[in-house]
Amino acid sequence: EDQVTQSPEALRLQEGESSSLNCSYTVSGLRGLFWYRQDPGKGPEFLFTLYSAGEEKEKERLKATLTKKESFLHITAPKPEDSATYLCAVQAVSFQKLVFGTGTRLLVSP
Amino acid sequence: NAGVTQTPKFRILKIGQSMTLQCTQDMNHNYMYWYRQDPGMGLKLIYYSVGAGITDKGEVPNGYNVSRSTTEDFPLRLELAAPSQTSVYFCASSYSTSGDNEQYFGPGTRLTVT
C-alpha cells in the first residue's frame, strides 16, 4: 500500500532560522512527488513536482529535493509569510490518484 | 481564469438531509477529484473522474455520489447526511495523468452535520 509520512507534525521557527521538512514515502513505482502549501481556510496550492531521485527544484526561499525513500523541503531564511501547512503527496506509476501525507504545520515568528 | 470554484463555502445539515456540493473548473482539465480533509488525517480521495461521463471511486466513497456530465462541472452529492460526514471538502482538477499532473484545488466547502 502506498504511504506518505511527514515529519515533524509542527515546527516553530524564528524569522531567518533555516530548517527542513521531511516526507518519507513508500510507493509501488513513483511517477511523481508533489509539495503543496495550504493556508488556513484555503485549498492546497501547488509548489513543486519531483520525478526522480536526485532532482531538486527551487522557488524563492523553498527548495525541494528527492531521494528514493524521502523528500525534503528546505526553507532558507524563512519569513512570517511562509507560515502554513506544507503537504506532500505521491503518485504511483499505476494510478492516477495522489496519496497525501498529513502535513507539517510551520509557524515562523518575527 | 477563475480556476476551480466551489459552492457553498459553508453549510450546516441535519442528520438525514441531502445536499449537493458544486465544483466548476474553467481550465479545460480532463481530470477532476473530490477530497475530504479531516483534522490530522490528511486529504482522502472520495471520487474522481477522468472525463465527462466517467467516474470512479476513491478511498472513501461510501455515502457519496458523483456525476460528470460536462468537462467543467463535477458535483458531489451527499445522501442521508451523517455526523461522520462533517469535514472540509475540496474539489481539484488536473490536465493529464502523464507528464505534469499537478492538481489545482478549489477553496473548499466546510460542512457540519448535526
Short mmCIF file of C-alpha atoms in Angstrom, two decimals:
data_model
loop_
_atom_site.label_atom_id
_atom_site.label_comp_id
_atom_site.label_asym_id
_atom_site.label_seq_id
_atom_site.Cartn_x
_atom_site.Cartn_y
_atom_site.Cartn_z
CA GLU A 1 0.00 0.00 0.00
CA ASP A 2 1.30 3.45 -0.92
CA GLN A 3 2.08 5.57 2.14
CA VAL A 4 3.36 9.04 2.93
CA THR A 5 4.67 10.12 6.35
CA GLN A 6 5.57 13.71 7.09
CA SER A 7 7.67 14.99 9.97
CA PRO A 8 7.64 16.91 12.14
CA GLU A 9 3.91 17.44 12.65
CA ALA A 10 4.58 21.02 13.66
CA LEU A 11 7.61 23.28 13.51
CA ARG A 12 8.16 26.67 15.03
CA LEU A 13 10.97 28.84 13.67
CA GLN A 14 12.27 32.30 14.25
CA GLU A 15 12.42 34.54 11.20
CA GLY A 16 15.68 33.78 9.39
CA GLU A 17 16.13 30.36 11.04
CA SER A 18 16.54 27.81 8.24
CA SER A 19 15.21 24.26 8.57
CA SER A 20 13.90 21.26 6.65
CA LEU A 21 10.65 19.34 6.48
CA ASN A 22 10.69 15.62 5.76
CA CYS A 23 8.41 13.47 3.61
CA SER A 24 9.06 9.71 3.71
CA TYR A 25 7.21 7.57 1.22
CA THR A 26 6.64 4.03 0.06
CA VAL A 27 5.11 3.60 -3.36
CA SER A 28 4.97 0.87 -5.96
CA GLY A 29 6.84 2.80 -8.63
CA LEU A 30 6.99 6.57 -8.26
CA ARG A 31 5.51 8.68 -11.02
CA GLY A 32 5.82 11.94 -9.10
CA LEU A 33 6.15 13.51 -5.66
CA PHE A 34 4.27 16.73 -5.07
CA TRP A 35 4.61 19.50 -2.50
CA TYR A 36 1.70 21.78 -1.68
CA ARG A 37 1.25 24.73 0.65
CA GLN A 38 -2.05 25.18 2.49
CA ASP A 39 -3.05 28.34 4.31
CA PRO A 40 -5.77 28.19 6.99
CA GLY A 41 -9.25 28.05 5.48
CA LYS A 42 -7.95 27.64 1.93
CA GLY A 43 -7.29 24.88 -0.54
CA PRO A 44 -3.81 23.45 -1.13
CA GLU A 45 -1.62 25.45 -3.51
CA PHE A 46 0.79 23.60 -5.77
CA LEU A 47 4.51 24.21 -5.18
CA PHE A 48 6.67 21.53 -6.83
CA THR A 49 6.70 18.20 -8.62
CA LEU A 50 9.74 15.93 -8.40
CA TYR A 51 10.05 12.89 -10.64
CA SER A 52 13.33 11.12 -9.96
CA ALA A 53 15.93 10.69 -7.23
CA GLY A 54 18.50 13.47 -7.24
CA GLU A 55 16.11 16.04 -8.65
CA GLU A 56 15.90 19.45 -6.98
CA LYS A 57 13.55 22.38 -7.51
CA GLU A 58 13.60 25.88 -6.02
CA LYS A 59 11.11 28.66 -5.55
CA GLU A 60 12.08 31.75 -3.59
CA ARG A 61 13.11 30.51 -0.10
CA LEU A 62 11.98 26.92 -0.73
CA LYS A 63 13.98 24.07 -2.19
CA ALA A 64 12.64 20.55 -2.63
CA THR A 65 14.87 17.51 -3.02
CA LEU A 66 14.12 13.85 -3.69
CA THR A 67 15.77 10.52 -2.87
CA LYS A 68 14.43 7.02 -3.43
CA LYS A 69 12.80 6.99 0.00
CA GLU A 70 12.16 10.57 1.00
CA SER A 71 11.86 14.18 0.03
CA PHE A 72 12.94 17.27 1.90
CA LEU A 73 11.54 20.76 1.73
CA HIS A 74 14.31 23.11 2.77
CA ILE A 75 13.29 26.56 3.93
CA THR A 76 16.08 29.13 3.88
CA ALA A 77 15.82 32.28 5.99
CA PRO A 78 12.04 31.94 6.39
CA LYS A 79 9.71 34.90 6.82
CA PRO A 80 6.42 35.05 8.74
CA GLU A 81 4.53 34.81 5.44
CA ASP A 82 5.97 31.31 4.98
CA SER A 83 3.78 30.16 7.86
CA ALA A 84 1.41 27.49 6.51
CA THR A 85 0.85 23.77 6.42
CA TYR A 86 3.05 22.00 3.88
CA LEU A 87 1.62 18.85 2.32
CA CYS A 88 3.48 16.10 0.50
CA ALA A 89 1.82 13.65 -1.90
CA VAL A 90 2.93 10.81 -4.14
CA GLN A 91 1.53 9.41 -7.32
CA ALA A 92 2.30 5.83 -8.30
CA VAL A 93 3.04 4.84 -11.87
CA SER A 94 -0.01 2.61 -11.95
CA PHE A 95 -2.54 5.08 -10.53
CA GLN A 96 -3.98 8.49 -11.31
CA LYS A 97 -4.60 9.18 -7.65
CA LEU A 98 -2.44 11.11 -5.22
CA VAL A 99 -1.75 9.81 -1.71
CA PHE A 100 -1.26 12.66 0.73
CA GLY A 101 0.63 12.91 3.99
CA THR A 102 -0.91 14.65 6.99
CA GLY A 103 1.27 17.73 6.60
CA THR A 104 3.71 19.81 8.63
CA ARG A 105 2.37 22.97 10.25
CA LEU A 106 5.05 25.65 10.04
CA LEU A 107 4.93 28.79 12.15
CA VAL A 108 7.55 31.47 11.57
CA SER A 109 7.73 34.14 14.26
CA PRO A 110 9.12 37.63 13.60
CA ASN B 1 -9.30 32.21 -15.29
CA ALA B 2 -11.18 31.65 -12.05
CA GLY B 3 -9.56 28.21 -11.67
CA VAL B 4 -11.57 25.80 -9.51
CA THR B 5 -14.63 27.25 -7.80
CA GLN B 6 -16.76 25.58 -5.14
CA THR B 7 -20.13 26.43 -3.63
CA PRO B 8 -21.26 26.76 -0.94
CA LYS B 9 -18.36 27.80 1.33
CA PHE B 10 -20.14 26.72 4.49
CA ARG B 11 -23.15 24.55 5.21
CA ILE B 12 -24.84 23.05 8.22
CA LEU B 13 -27.01 19.98 7.62
CA LYS B 14 -29.23 17.99 9.90
CA ILE B 15 -28.78 14.23 10.07
CA GLY B 16 -30.61 12.59 7.19
CA GLN B 17 -30.72 15.65 4.95
CA SER B 18 -29.21 15.65 1.47
CA MET B 19 -27.22 18.23 -0.44
CA THR B 20 -25.04 18.77 -3.47
CA LEU B 21 -21.62 20.38 -3.35
CA GLN B 22 -20.88 22.19 -6.58
CA CYS B 23 -17.50 22.28 -8.32
CA THR B 24 -16.60 24.03 -11.57
CA GLN B 25 -13.27 24.48 -13.32
CA ASP B 26 -12.52 26.71 -16.31
CA MET B 27 -9.09 25.31 -17.22
CA ASN B 28 -10.40 22.65 -19.61
CA HIS B 29 -8.92 19.95 -17.38
CA ASN B 30 -9.87 16.36 -18.10
CA TYR B 31 -9.43 15.07 -14.56
CA MET B 32 -11.42 16.14 -11.54
CA TYR B 33 -11.36 14.93 -7.94
CA TRP B 34 -13.22 15.23 -4.68
CA TYR B 35 -11.34 15.02 -1.38
CA ARG B 36 -12.30 15.36 2.23
CA GLN B 37 -9.92 16.72 4.83
CA ASP B 38 -10.33 15.88 8.50
CA PRO B 39 -8.06 17.25 11.25
CA GLY B 40 -4.84 15.24 11.48
CA MET B 41 -5.96 12.82 8.77
CA GLY B 42 -4.73 14.35 5.55
CA LEU B 43 -6.67 14.53 2.31
CA LYS B 44 -8.68 11.44 1.41
CA LEU B 45 -9.95 10.85 -2.12
CA ILE B 46 -13.71 10.32 -2.35
CA TYR B 47 -14.34 10.10 -6.11
CA TYR B 48 -12.57 11.10 -9.25
CA SER B 49 -13.34 11.49 -12.94
CA VAL B 50 -11.10 11.14 -15.98
CA GLY B 51 -13.52 12.87 -18.31
CA ALA B 52 -17.16 13.66 -18.97
CA GLY B 53 -19.32 10.61 -18.33
CA ILE B 54 -16.60 8.66 -16.49
CA THR B 55 -16.29 8.47 -12.73
CA ASP B 56 -14.60 6.10 -10.29
CA LYS B 57 -14.41 5.53 -6.55
CA GLY B 58 -11.56 6.69 -4.40
CA GLU B 59 -10.61 5.62 -0.88
CA VAL B 60 -13.75 6.76 0.97
CA PRO B 61 -16.78 6.76 -1.41
CA ASN B 62 -19.47 5.46 0.94
CA GLY B 63 -22.30 7.92 1.46
CA TYR B 64 -21.44 9.99 -1.61
CA ASN B 65 -22.31 10.06 -5.29
CA VAL B 66 -20.94 11.99 -8.23
CA SER B 67 -21.75 12.71 -11.85
CA ARG B 68 -19.77 14.31 -14.65
CA SER B 69 -22.00 15.46 -17.49
CA THR B 70 -19.64 18.21 -18.71
CA THR B 71 -15.89 18.82 -18.66
CA GLU B 72 -16.35 21.83 -16.37
CA ASP B 73 -18.64 20.51 -13.63
CA PHE B 74 -18.22 17.74 -11.08
CA PRO B 75 -20.90 17.89 -8.37
CA LEU B 76 -20.72 15.75 -5.22
CA ARG B 77 -23.99 14.50 -3.77
CA LEU B 78 -24.46 13.60 -0.12
CA GLU B 79 -27.49 11.43 0.56
CA LEU B 80 -28.75 10.94 4.11
CA ALA B 81 -26.08 13.05 5.80
CA ALA B 82 -24.39 11.57 8.87
CA PRO B 83 -22.19 13.22 11.55
CA SER B 84 -19.21 11.25 10.15
CA GLN B 85 -19.50 13.38 7.01
CA THR B 86 -18.63 16.53 8.93
CA SER B 87 -15.46 17.64 7.16
CA VAL B 88 -13.92 20.11 4.75
CA TYR B 89 -14.45 19.10 1.13
CA PHE B 90 -12.07 20.07 -1.64
CA CYS B 91 -12.55 19.74 -5.35
CA ALA B 92 -9.46 19.61 -7.58
CA SER B 93 -8.64 19.27 -11.25
CA SER B 94 -5.64 18.35 -13.37
CA TYR B 95 -4.85 18.22 -17.05
CA SER B 96 -3.43 14.75 -17.60
CA THR B 97 -2.05 11.65 -15.98
CA SER B 98 1.15 11.81 -17.98
CA GLY B 99 3.74 14.48 -17.61
CA ASP B 100 2.89 17.27 -15.21
CA ASN B 101 -0.04 16.19 -13.13
CA GLU B 102 -0.26 18.88 -10.50
CA GLN B 103 -3.75 19.17 -9.15
CA TYR B 104 -5.34 22.59 -8.68
CA PHE B 105 -7.65 22.88 -5.71
CA GLY B 106 -10.73 24.93 -5.00
CA PRO B 107 -11.22 26.92 -1.78
CA GLY B 108 -13.22 24.18 -0.06
CA THR B 109 -16.66 23.68 1.48
CA ARG B 110 -16.86 23.36 5.26
CA LEU B 111 -19.75 21.02 6.09
CA THR B 112 -21.15 20.32 9.53
CA VAL B 113 -23.74 17.60 10.09
CA THR B 114 -25.60 17.77 13.41
#
